[in-house]
Short mmCIF file of C-alpha atoms in Angstrom, two decimals:
data_model
loop_
_atom_site.label_atom_id
_atom_site.label_comp_id
_atom_site.label_asym_id
_atom_site.label_seq_id
_atom_site.Cartn_x
_atom_site.Cartn_y
_atom_site.Cartn_z
CA GLY A 50 0.00 0.00 0.00
CA ALA A 51 0.88 3.67 -0.23
CA VAL A 52 3.33 5.02 2.31
CA VAL A 53 3.57 8.40 3.96
CA SER A 54 6.79 9.11 5.80
CA GLN A 55 6.99 11.73 8.51
CA HIS A 56 10.19 13.01 10.06
CA PRO A 57 11.34 13.44 12.75
CA SER A 58 9.39 11.04 14.92
CA ARG A 59 10.43 12.81 18.08
CA VAL A 60 11.94 16.23 18.76
CA ILE A 61 12.74 18.25 21.84
CA CYS A 62 13.40 21.94 21.42
CA LYS A 63 13.86 25.01 23.55
CA SER A 64 11.22 27.68 23.90
CA GLY A 65 11.54 30.33 21.25
CA THR A 66 13.11 28.11 18.62
CA SER A 67 11.49 26.79 15.46
CA VAL A 68 10.94 23.19 14.47
CA LYS A 69 10.30 21.80 11.00
CA ILE A 70 8.39 18.59 10.42
CA GLU A 71 8.45 16.89 7.03
CA CYS A 72 5.78 14.75 5.46
CA ARG A 73 6.53 12.80 2.30
CA SER A 74 4.39 10.58 0.13
CA LEU A 75 6.82 7.90 -0.96
CA ASP A 76 5.10 6.14 -3.81
CA PHE A 77 2.31 8.41 -4.93
CA GLN A 78 1.67 12.06 -5.67
CA ALA A 79 -0.36 14.17 -3.30
CA THR A 80 -1.41 17.67 -4.31
CA THR A 81 -3.15 17.88 -0.97
CA MET A 82 -1.89 16.83 2.43
CA PHE A 83 -3.44 17.30 5.84
CA TRP A 84 -1.89 18.24 9.15
CA TYR A 85 -3.46 17.12 12.41
CA ARG A 86 -2.66 17.70 16.03
CA GLN A 87 -3.44 15.21 18.75
CA PHE A 88 -3.40 15.68 22.51
CA PRO A 89 -2.98 12.68 24.84
CA LYS A 90 -5.93 10.32 24.78
CA GLN A 91 -7.81 12.60 22.45
CA SER A 92 -8.80 12.58 18.81
CA LEU A 93 -7.10 14.16 15.83
CA MET A 94 -7.86 17.81 15.27
CA LEU A 95 -7.37 19.08 11.75
CA MET A 96 -5.02 22.05 11.70
CA ALA A 97 -4.68 22.79 8.04
CA THR A 98 -4.91 21.50 4.51
CA SER A 99 -1.67 21.81 2.59
CA ASN A 100 -2.01 22.54 -1.12
CA GLU A 101 0.84 22.02 -3.55
CA GLY A 102 1.89 25.28 -5.16
CA SER A 103 -0.55 27.45 -3.22
CA LYS A 104 -1.37 28.65 0.25
CA ALA A 105 -2.52 26.27 2.91
CA THR A 106 -6.04 26.39 4.22
CA TYR A 107 -6.08 26.75 7.99
CA GLU A 108 -8.83 25.68 10.33
CA GLN A 109 -10.45 28.23 12.56
CA GLY A 110 -8.35 29.04 15.58
CA VAL A 111 -5.07 27.85 14.08
CA GLU A 112 -2.47 30.61 13.84
CA LYS A 113 -1.07 30.83 10.33
CA ASP A 114 2.05 32.66 11.44
CA LYS A 115 2.66 30.14 14.17
CA PHE A 116 2.28 27.02 12.08
CA LEU A 117 3.87 27.64 8.70
CA ILE A 118 3.00 25.14 6.01
CA ASN A 119 4.87 24.74 2.75
CA HIS A 120 3.92 22.28 0.03
CA ALA A 121 6.59 22.81 -2.58
CA SER A 122 6.28 19.54 -4.47
CA LEU A 123 3.80 16.78 -5.15
CA THR A 124 5.42 14.56 -2.56
CA LEU A 125 6.51 16.88 0.24
CA SER A 126 4.75 19.10 2.72
CA THR A 127 6.41 20.71 5.73
CA LEU A 128 5.01 22.13 8.94
CA THR A 129 7.17 24.61 10.81
CA VAL A 130 6.27 25.45 14.38
CA THR A 131 7.72 28.91 14.86
CA SER A 132 8.80 30.43 18.16
CA ALA A 133 7.71 27.29 19.93
CA HIS A 134 6.30 27.41 23.44
CA PRO A 135 5.56 24.61 25.90
CA GLU A 136 1.86 24.75 24.99
CA ASP A 137 2.83 23.74 21.45
CA SER A 138 4.01 20.40 22.80
CA SER A 139 1.84 17.79 21.15
CA PHE A 140 1.69 14.93 18.67
CA TYR A 141 1.52 16.15 15.07
CA ILE A 142 0.40 13.83 12.27
CA CYS A 143 0.22 14.32 8.54
CA SER A 144 -1.86 12.41 6.03
CA ALA A 145 -2.45 12.22 2.32
CA ARG A 146 -4.53 10.38 -0.21
CA ASP A 147 -3.31 8.87 -3.43
CA GLN A 148 -3.91 11.54 -6.08
CA GLY A 149 -4.51 8.86 -8.63
CA GLN A 150 -7.58 7.86 -6.69
CA GLY A 151 -8.91 11.40 -6.46
CA ALA A 152 -7.82 14.10 -4.05
CA TRP A 153 -10.78 14.03 -1.80
CA GLY A 154 -13.32 11.41 -1.58
CA GLY A 155 -13.82 7.72 -1.75
CA THR A 156 -10.42 6.53 -0.67
CA GLU A 157 -8.52 5.81 2.46
CA ALA A 158 -6.01 8.24 3.90
CA PHE A 159 -2.43 7.28 4.60
CA PHE A 160 -0.80 8.63 7.70
CA GLY A 161 2.72 9.44 8.70
CA GLN A 162 4.15 7.95 11.84
CA GLY A 163 3.59 11.17 13.74
CA THR A 164 5.97 13.59 15.43
CA ARG A 165 6.10 13.98 19.17
CA LEU A 166 7.12 17.59 19.85
CA THR A 167 8.25 18.58 23.31
CA VAL A 168 9.08 22.22 23.97
CA VAL A 169 11.11 22.84 27.10
CA SER B 3 -14.64 20.48 13.81
CA GLN B 4 -15.13 16.99 15.11
CA GLN B 5 -18.20 15.27 13.84
CA GLY B 6 -17.98 11.67 14.95
CA GLU B 7 -18.68 10.52 18.44
CA GLU B 8 -17.59 7.08 19.46
CA ASP B 9 -18.76 5.04 22.34
CA PRO B 10 -17.63 3.64 24.55
CA GLN B 11 -14.64 5.88 25.19
CA ALA B 12 -12.80 2.94 26.68
CA LEU B 13 -13.42 -0.79 26.49
CA SER B 14 -11.64 -3.60 28.27
CA ILE B 15 -12.28 -7.21 27.31
CA GLN B 16 -10.73 -10.63 27.61
CA GLU B 17 -8.89 -12.23 24.74
CA GLY B 18 -11.27 -14.22 22.57
CA GLU B 19 -14.26 -11.99 23.26
CA ASN B 20 -15.84 -9.72 20.70
CA ALA B 21 -15.42 -5.95 20.85
CA THR B 22 -18.07 -3.58 19.55
CA MET B 23 -17.51 0.12 19.06
CA ASN B 24 -20.10 2.61 17.90
CA CYS B 25 -19.83 5.87 16.03
CA SER B 26 -22.42 8.57 15.47
CA TYR B 27 -22.16 11.54 13.16
CA LYS B 28 -24.17 14.60 12.28
CA THR B 29 -24.19 15.35 8.56
CA SER B 30 -24.53 13.49 5.29
CA ILE B 31 -21.49 11.54 4.23
CA ASN B 32 -19.88 10.03 1.15
CA ASN B 33 -18.35 7.21 3.17
CA LEU B 34 -17.25 6.35 6.67
CA GLN B 35 -13.88 4.91 7.56
CA TRP B 36 -12.40 3.21 10.59
CA TYR B 37 -8.80 3.60 11.66
CA ARG B 38 -6.61 2.08 14.30
CA GLN B 39 -3.87 3.85 16.23
CA ASN B 40 -1.32 2.17 18.40
CA SER B 41 0.00 4.35 21.21
CA GLY B 42 2.28 7.09 19.92
CA ARG B 43 1.97 6.05 16.30
CA GLY B 44 0.17 7.14 13.17
CA LEU B 45 -3.18 5.83 12.07
CA VAL B 46 -3.74 2.75 9.99
CA HIS B 47 -6.77 2.37 7.77
CA LEU B 48 -8.95 -0.62 8.61
CA ILE B 49 -12.05 -0.47 6.48
CA LEU B 50 -14.16 1.91 4.40
CA ILE B 51 -17.91 1.65 3.99
CA ARG B 52 -19.75 3.74 1.42
CA SER B 53 -23.01 5.53 2.10
CA ASN B 54 -24.93 3.07 -0.07
CA GLU B 55 -23.57 0.06 1.79
CA ARG B 56 -25.02 -1.36 4.99
CA GLU B 57 -22.45 -3.91 6.03
CA LYS B 58 -18.91 -4.83 5.19
CA HIS B 59 -16.49 -7.50 6.33
CA SER B 60 -12.73 -7.72 6.37
CA GLY B 61 -11.17 -10.63 8.19
CA ARG B 62 -12.23 -10.38 11.83
CA LEU B 63 -13.73 -6.94 11.27
CA ARG B 64 -17.37 -6.25 10.58
CA VAL B 65 -18.65 -2.76 9.97
CA THR B 66 -22.25 -1.63 9.70
CA LEU B 67 -23.61 1.68 8.57
CA ASP B 68 -27.07 3.09 9.17
CA THR B 69 -27.37 6.38 7.33
CA SER B 70 -30.89 6.98 8.60
CA LYS B 71 -29.56 6.97 12.16
CA LYS B 72 -26.22 8.45 11.17
CA SER B 73 -24.38 5.72 12.98
CA SER B 74 -21.84 3.00 12.37
CA SER B 75 -20.44 0.14 14.37
CA LEU B 76 -17.18 -1.74 14.27
CA LEU B 77 -17.10 -5.30 15.53
CA ILE B 78 -13.84 -7.11 16.14
CA THR B 79 -14.42 -10.81 16.63
CA ALA B 80 -12.24 -13.20 18.59
CA SER B 81 -10.10 -10.37 19.91
CA ARG B 82 -6.40 -10.74 20.55
CA ALA B 83 -4.03 -8.89 22.82
CA ALA B 84 -2.50 -7.35 19.69
CA ASP B 85 -5.83 -5.65 18.96
CA THR B 86 -5.17 -3.33 21.91
CA ALA B 87 -5.21 0.16 20.41
CA SER B 88 -7.39 3.21 19.89
CA TYR B 89 -10.01 3.01 17.17
CA PHE B 90 -11.38 6.03 15.37
CA CYS B 91 -14.20 6.49 12.93
CA ALA B 92 -13.80 9.18 10.30
CA THR B 93 -16.45 10.68 8.07
CA ASP B 94 -15.76 11.61 4.48
CA ARG B 95 -18.07 14.08 2.76
CA GLY B 96 -16.21 13.82 -0.52
CA ASN B 97 -14.87 17.34 -0.75
CA THR B 98 -13.52 18.01 2.71
CA PRO B 99 -10.83 16.44 4.87
CA LEU B 100 -11.68 13.44 6.99
CA VAL B 101 -13.22 14.35 10.32
CA PHE B 102 -12.40 12.04 13.17
CA GLY B 103 -14.42 10.96 16.15
CA LYS B 104 -13.10 10.96 19.68
CA GLY B 105 -12.06 7.34 19.53
CA THR B 106 -12.44 4.22 21.61
CA ARG B 107 -9.48 2.90 23.59
CA LEU B 108 -9.65 -0.87 23.46
CA SER B 109 -7.70 -3.03 25.87
CA VAL B 110 -7.63 -6.76 25.24
CA ILE B 111 -6.39 -8.70 28.23
CA ALA B 112 -4.59 -11.96 27.61
#
């Protein structure tokens, strides 16, 4: 099946620094990728939809300047947490669907392994 | 915004027993999907059921969908300790990202 690779799996950073998380579709093209955030024992909350070659679409309440998303190619989207603070500590997960099956509906989503971010 | 609501939130059963998880949602859907998440990992797709389907099987998994009640259930038969994980339903409206329910944490005790 299709594979989505997310890196790093775990990162610890100091308050005020920035952290970049990469999400790659390894064997399919994805013009659209999705970034989720998950708190312990809770569900996935959609943060933003990453669109190749254009601006990301952010969900209400998500700070665009805080969570910078870049989708420069059909296989790579990045999420940069800028000026990180302890409250940004969380589990971040990306997902994508096989473009060949249609960007949106009718197919399963493939998820990265997730990134555990700890801001100290 | 979250749409799906699973119940129970947590379920603990003995190995060999069946586990049933329910999901309710609020709007019309194109399909409904179930995912599994092991602790600290990404999600893995289990099964997809389309809005015009009522029941679907995959190995030890059985999923039902009742669009009139806006609900779905996931049944895992003959559970194993390795089935211990969180299970999420996700609704797909066809032109929007998947929206996940709150999940059910399943513990299968050997």
